[in-house]
Short mmCIF file of N, CA and C in Angstrom, two decimals:
data_model
loop_
_atom_site.label_atom_id
_atom_site.label_comp_id
_atom_site.label_asym_id
_atom_site.label_seq_id
_atom_site.Cartn_x
_atom_site.Cartn_y
_atom_site.Cartn_z
N UNK A 8 0.83 -1.19 0.00
CA UNK A 8 0.00 0.00 0.00
C UNK A 8 0.88 1.25 0.00
N UNK A 9 1.96 1.20 0.79
CA UNK A 9 2.87 2.36 0.84
C UNK A 9 3.48 2.61 -0.54
N UNK A 10 3.81 1.54 -1.25
CA UNK A 10 4.35 1.67 -2.59
C UNK A 10 3.33 2.34 -3.51
N UNK A 11 2.08 1.95 -3.41
CA UNK A 11 1.00 2.51 -4.23
C UNK A 11 0.83 4.01 -3.96
N UNK A 12 1.06 4.42 -2.71
CA UNK A 12 0.93 5.83 -2.37
C UNK A 12 2.02 6.68 -3.03
N UNK A 13 3.19 6.09 -3.26
CA UNK A 13 4.31 6.81 -3.87
C UNK A 13 4.35 6.65 -5.39
N UNK A 14 3.92 5.48 -5.87
CA UNK A 14 3.99 5.18 -7.30
C UNK A 14 2.60 4.75 -7.76
N UNK A 15 2.13 5.30 -8.86
CA UNK A 15 0.81 4.95 -9.36
C UNK A 15 0.88 3.60 -10.08
N UNK A 16 0.43 2.56 -9.41
CA UNK A 16 0.43 1.21 -9.98
C UNK A 16 -0.88 1.02 -10.73
N UNK A 17 -0.79 0.83 -12.05
CA UNK A 17 -2.00 0.68 -12.86
C UNK A 17 -2.42 -0.77 -13.00
N UNK A 18 -1.44 -1.68 -13.05
CA UNK A 18 -1.74 -3.10 -13.21
C UNK A 18 -0.56 -3.93 -12.74
N UNK A 19 -0.79 -5.23 -12.58
CA UNK A 19 0.22 -6.14 -12.05
C UNK A 19 0.44 -7.28 -13.04
N UNK A 20 1.71 -7.68 -13.19
CA UNK A 20 2.06 -8.87 -13.96
C UNK A 20 2.67 -9.85 -12.98
N UNK A 21 2.04 -11.00 -12.82
CA UNK A 21 2.54 -12.03 -11.90
C UNK A 21 3.51 -12.89 -12.68
N UNK A 22 4.78 -12.95 -12.22
CA UNK A 22 5.81 -13.63 -13.01
C UNK A 22 6.25 -14.97 -12.44
N UNK A 23 6.03 -15.24 -11.17
CA UNK A 23 6.57 -16.47 -10.59
C UNK A 23 5.52 -17.10 -9.69
N UNK A 24 5.07 -18.30 -10.08
CA UNK A 24 4.02 -18.97 -9.31
C UNK A 24 4.40 -20.38 -8.87
N UNK A 25 5.67 -20.76 -9.03
CA UNK A 25 6.02 -22.11 -8.60
C UNK A 25 6.27 -22.13 -7.09
N UNK A 26 6.49 -23.30 -6.54
CA UNK A 26 6.71 -23.43 -5.11
C UNK A 26 5.40 -23.46 -4.35
N UNK A 27 5.47 -23.23 -3.05
CA UNK A 27 4.30 -23.35 -2.20
C UNK A 27 3.47 -22.08 -2.11
N UNK A 28 4.06 -20.93 -2.41
CA UNK A 28 3.35 -19.67 -2.22
C UNK A 28 2.18 -19.50 -3.18
N UNK A 29 2.30 -20.00 -4.40
CA UNK A 29 1.24 -19.92 -5.41
C UNK A 29 0.78 -18.49 -5.68
N UNK A 30 1.69 -17.54 -5.59
CA UNK A 30 1.35 -16.16 -5.93
C UNK A 30 0.69 -15.38 -4.81
N UNK A 31 0.76 -15.87 -3.60
CA UNK A 31 0.11 -15.19 -2.47
C UNK A 31 0.56 -13.76 -2.29
N UNK A 32 1.87 -13.52 -2.42
CA UNK A 32 2.40 -12.16 -2.27
C UNK A 32 1.88 -11.24 -3.36
N UNK A 33 1.86 -11.74 -4.57
CA UNK A 33 1.36 -10.93 -5.69
C UNK A 33 -0.12 -10.63 -5.51
N UNK A 34 -0.87 -11.62 -5.08
CA UNK A 34 -2.31 -11.40 -4.88
C UNK A 34 -2.57 -10.43 -3.74
N UNK A 35 -1.71 -10.46 -2.72
CA UNK A 35 -1.82 -9.48 -1.63
C UNK A 35 -1.57 -8.07 -2.15
N UNK A 36 -0.58 -7.94 -3.04
CA UNK A 36 -0.28 -6.64 -3.64
C UNK A 36 -1.46 -6.14 -4.47
N UNK A 37 -2.08 -7.05 -5.20
CA UNK A 37 -3.25 -6.69 -6.00
C UNK A 37 -4.38 -6.19 -5.11
N UNK A 38 -4.61 -6.90 -4.02
CA UNK A 38 -5.67 -6.50 -3.09
C UNK A 38 -5.37 -5.15 -2.44
N UNK A 39 -4.12 -4.93 -2.06
CA UNK A 39 -3.74 -3.68 -1.38
C UNK A 39 -3.80 -2.47 -2.30
N UNK A 40 -3.44 -2.66 -3.57
CA UNK A 40 -3.38 -1.52 -4.49
C UNK A 40 -4.66 -1.34 -5.30
N UNK A 41 -5.49 -2.38 -5.34
CA UNK A 41 -6.69 -2.30 -6.16
C UNK A 41 -6.39 -2.35 -7.64
N UNK A 42 -5.21 -2.84 -7.99
CA UNK A 42 -4.79 -2.92 -9.39
C UNK A 42 -5.09 -4.31 -9.95
N UNK A 43 -5.52 -4.40 -11.20
CA UNK A 43 -5.82 -5.71 -11.78
C UNK A 43 -4.56 -6.45 -12.24
N UNK A 44 -4.62 -7.76 -12.24
CA UNK A 44 -3.57 -8.58 -12.85
C UNK A 44 -3.89 -8.65 -14.34
N UNK A 45 -2.91 -8.36 -15.20
CA UNK A 45 -3.18 -8.39 -16.63
C UNK A 45 -2.48 -9.55 -17.34
N UNK A 46 -1.30 -9.94 -16.86
CA UNK A 46 -0.58 -11.07 -17.44
C UNK A 46 -0.08 -11.97 -16.33
N UNK A 47 0.16 -13.23 -16.68
CA UNK A 47 0.68 -14.19 -15.72
C UNK A 47 1.83 -14.95 -16.39
N UNK A 48 2.93 -15.10 -15.66
CA UNK A 48 4.08 -15.84 -16.18
C UNK A 48 3.80 -17.33 -16.18
N UNK A 49 4.22 -17.99 -17.26
CA UNK A 49 3.98 -19.43 -17.39
C UNK A 49 5.26 -20.23 -17.51
N UNK A 50 6.40 -19.58 -17.45
CA UNK A 50 7.68 -20.28 -17.60
C UNK A 50 8.83 -19.38 -17.24
N UNK A 51 10.02 -19.81 -17.66
CA UNK A 51 11.24 -19.10 -17.29
C UNK A 51 11.74 -18.13 -18.36
N UNK A 52 11.18 -18.16 -19.55
CA UNK A 52 11.67 -17.33 -20.64
C UNK A 52 10.91 -16.01 -20.71
N UNK A 53 11.52 -15.05 -21.38
CA UNK A 53 10.99 -13.69 -21.45
C UNK A 53 9.62 -13.64 -22.12
N UNK A 54 9.33 -14.59 -23.02
CA UNK A 54 8.04 -14.57 -23.72
C UNK A 54 7.03 -15.57 -23.15
N UNK A 55 7.29 -16.11 -21.98
CA UNK A 55 6.39 -17.07 -21.35
C UNK A 55 5.33 -16.36 -20.51
N UNK A 56 4.46 -15.61 -21.19
CA UNK A 56 3.36 -14.90 -20.54
C UNK A 56 2.07 -15.19 -21.27
N UNK A 57 0.98 -15.15 -20.54
CA UNK A 57 -0.33 -15.26 -21.17
C UNK A 57 -1.27 -14.29 -20.46
N UNK A 58 -2.32 -13.87 -21.14
CA UNK A 58 -3.29 -12.98 -20.48
C UNK A 58 -3.87 -13.67 -19.25
N UNK A 59 -4.05 -12.91 -18.20
CA UNK A 59 -4.60 -13.45 -16.96
C UNK A 59 -6.09 -13.69 -17.09
N UNK A 60 -6.52 -14.90 -16.77
CA UNK A 60 -7.94 -15.25 -16.75
C UNK A 60 -8.24 -15.82 -15.37
N UNK A 61 -9.23 -15.27 -14.71
CA UNK A 61 -9.53 -15.63 -13.32
C UNK A 61 -9.88 -17.11 -13.17
N UNK A 62 -10.81 -17.61 -13.97
CA UNK A 62 -11.31 -18.98 -13.80
C UNK A 62 -10.21 -20.03 -13.91
N UNK A 63 -9.38 -20.02 -14.97
CA UNK A 63 -8.30 -21.01 -15.04
C UNK A 63 -7.28 -20.85 -13.91
N UNK A 64 -7.01 -19.60 -13.50
CA UNK A 64 -6.06 -19.38 -12.42
C UNK A 64 -6.54 -20.00 -11.12
N UNK A 65 -7.80 -19.78 -10.79
CA UNK A 65 -8.36 -20.34 -9.55
C UNK A 65 -8.41 -21.86 -9.64
N UNK A 66 -8.74 -22.40 -10.81
CA UNK A 66 -8.76 -23.85 -10.99
C UNK A 66 -7.39 -24.45 -10.72
N UNK A 67 -6.34 -23.81 -11.26
CA UNK A 67 -4.97 -24.30 -11.01
C UNK A 67 -4.61 -24.16 -9.54
N UNK A 68 -4.99 -23.06 -8.95
CA UNK A 68 -4.69 -22.79 -7.55
C UNK A 68 -5.32 -23.86 -6.65
N UNK A 69 -6.51 -24.30 -7.00
CA UNK A 69 -7.21 -25.32 -6.22
C UNK A 69 -6.91 -26.73 -6.71
N UNK A 70 -5.92 -26.86 -7.58
CA UNK A 70 -5.47 -28.14 -8.15
C UNK A 70 -6.65 -28.86 -8.83
N UNK A 71 -7.43 -28.10 -9.59
CA UNK A 71 -8.56 -28.67 -10.31
C UNK A 71 -8.27 -28.77 -11.81
N UNK A 72 -7.08 -28.39 -12.25
CA UNK A 72 -6.75 -28.44 -13.67
C UNK A 72 -7.22 -27.18 -14.39
N UNK A 73 -6.82 -27.07 -15.64
CA UNK A 73 -7.16 -25.90 -16.45
C UNK A 73 -7.70 -26.37 -17.79
N UNK A 74 -8.98 -26.67 -17.85
CA UNK A 74 -9.60 -27.16 -19.07
C UNK A 74 -9.55 -26.11 -20.18
N UNK A 75 -9.79 -24.84 -19.84
CA UNK A 75 -9.76 -23.78 -20.85
C UNK A 75 -8.37 -23.69 -21.49
N UNK A 76 -7.32 -23.80 -20.66
CA UNK A 76 -5.96 -23.75 -21.19
C UNK A 76 -5.67 -24.92 -22.10
N UNK A 77 -6.16 -26.11 -21.74
CA UNK A 77 -5.97 -27.29 -22.57
C UNK A 77 -6.68 -27.11 -23.92
N UNK A 78 -7.88 -26.58 -23.88
CA UNK A 78 -8.63 -26.33 -25.12
C UNK A 78 -7.89 -25.32 -25.99
N UNK A 79 -7.34 -24.27 -25.38
CA UNK A 79 -6.57 -23.28 -26.14
C UNK A 79 -5.37 -23.93 -26.82
N UNK A 80 -4.66 -24.81 -26.10
CA UNK A 80 -3.49 -25.49 -26.67
C UNK A 80 -3.90 -26.38 -27.84
N UNK A 81 -4.99 -27.12 -27.69
CA UNK A 81 -5.46 -27.99 -28.77
C UNK A 81 -5.85 -27.15 -29.98
N UNK A 82 -6.47 -26.00 -29.76
CA UNK A 82 -6.85 -25.13 -30.87
C UNK A 82 -5.63 -24.56 -31.60
N UNK A 83 -4.48 -24.51 -30.94
CA UNK A 83 -3.26 -24.01 -31.57
C UNK A 83 -2.61 -25.05 -32.49
N UNK A 84 -3.02 -26.31 -32.37
CA UNK A 84 -2.43 -27.37 -33.20
C UNK A 84 -2.74 -27.11 -34.66
N UNK A 85 -1.76 -27.34 -35.51
CA UNK A 85 -1.94 -27.16 -36.95
C UNK A 85 -2.41 -28.50 -37.53
N UNK A 86 -3.70 -28.74 -37.48
CA UNK A 86 -4.25 -30.02 -37.90
C UNK A 86 -4.40 -30.12 -39.42
N UNK A 87 -4.59 -29.01 -40.10
CA UNK A 87 -4.84 -29.03 -41.54
C UNK A 87 -3.70 -29.65 -42.33
N UNK A 88 -2.48 -29.42 -41.91
CA UNK A 88 -1.33 -29.91 -42.67
C UNK A 88 -0.56 -31.01 -41.94
N UNK A 89 -1.25 -31.77 -41.09
CA UNK A 89 -0.55 -32.80 -40.32
C UNK A 89 -1.41 -34.07 -40.22
N UNK A 90 -1.38 -34.88 -41.27
CA UNK A 90 -2.17 -36.11 -41.32
C UNK A 90 -1.79 -37.08 -40.21
N UNK A 91 -0.50 -37.16 -39.91
CA UNK A 91 -0.03 -38.09 -38.86
C UNK A 91 -0.68 -37.75 -37.51
N UNK A 92 -0.73 -36.48 -37.20
CA UNK A 92 -1.34 -36.04 -35.95
C UNK A 92 -2.84 -36.33 -35.92
N UNK A 93 -3.50 -36.12 -37.05
CA UNK A 93 -4.93 -36.40 -37.14
C UNK A 93 -5.19 -37.89 -36.91
N UNK A 94 -4.36 -38.76 -37.47
CA UNK A 94 -4.52 -40.20 -37.27
C UNK A 94 -4.31 -40.58 -35.81
N UNK A 95 -3.33 -39.97 -35.16
CA UNK A 95 -3.10 -40.24 -33.73
C UNK A 95 -4.33 -39.84 -32.91
N UNK A 96 -4.91 -38.69 -33.24
CA UNK A 96 -6.11 -38.24 -32.53
C UNK A 96 -7.27 -39.20 -32.74
N UNK A 97 -7.45 -39.65 -33.98
CA UNK A 97 -8.55 -40.56 -34.30
C UNK A 97 -8.45 -41.88 -33.55
N UNK A 98 -7.23 -42.36 -33.36
CA UNK A 98 -7.02 -43.68 -32.76
C UNK A 98 -6.65 -43.62 -31.28
N UNK A 99 -6.78 -42.45 -30.67
CA UNK A 99 -6.51 -42.33 -29.24
C UNK A 99 -5.04 -42.51 -28.88
N UNK A 100 -4.15 -42.16 -29.80
CA UNK A 100 -2.71 -42.33 -29.57
C UNK A 100 -1.99 -40.99 -29.41
N UNK A 101 -2.74 -39.93 -29.29
CA UNK A 101 -2.18 -38.59 -29.10
C UNK A 101 -1.61 -38.49 -27.69
N UNK A 102 -0.37 -38.02 -27.57
CA UNK A 102 0.30 -37.94 -26.28
C UNK A 102 0.62 -36.49 -25.93
N UNK A 103 1.04 -36.28 -24.70
CA UNK A 103 1.47 -34.95 -24.28
C UNK A 103 2.69 -34.50 -25.07
N UNK A 104 3.55 -35.45 -25.44
CA UNK A 104 4.72 -35.10 -26.26
C UNK A 104 4.27 -34.53 -27.61
N UNK A 105 3.22 -35.15 -28.19
CA UNK A 105 2.69 -34.63 -29.45
C UNK A 105 2.22 -33.19 -29.29
N UNK A 106 1.56 -32.91 -28.18
CA UNK A 106 1.07 -31.56 -27.93
C UNK A 106 2.24 -30.59 -27.76
N UNK A 107 3.27 -31.03 -27.05
CA UNK A 107 4.43 -30.18 -26.81
C UNK A 107 5.14 -29.85 -28.12
N UNK A 108 5.28 -30.86 -28.98
CA UNK A 108 6.00 -30.67 -30.24
C UNK A 108 5.16 -29.87 -31.20
#
């Protein structure tokens, strides 16, 4: 809150959520400043950010999974030009490695 009084904080980007804290400090800062979270870090690289969405974040926080995130990843797959991937999907042989690649 003292920081907010000296510096006008318009929004927050949460960059580190691993470990046991699960972003508690960042969420406390959001509550104290009244500033919204706009992006959330998803990895260690400079471009590992995604827009913050409340529902998937809370689901992950409560260890309920992130169905919306999974659907987004599947929608990113280039299925039109990848017959091998389509066949794997049809026969239930699609793996997490396939999604990663």
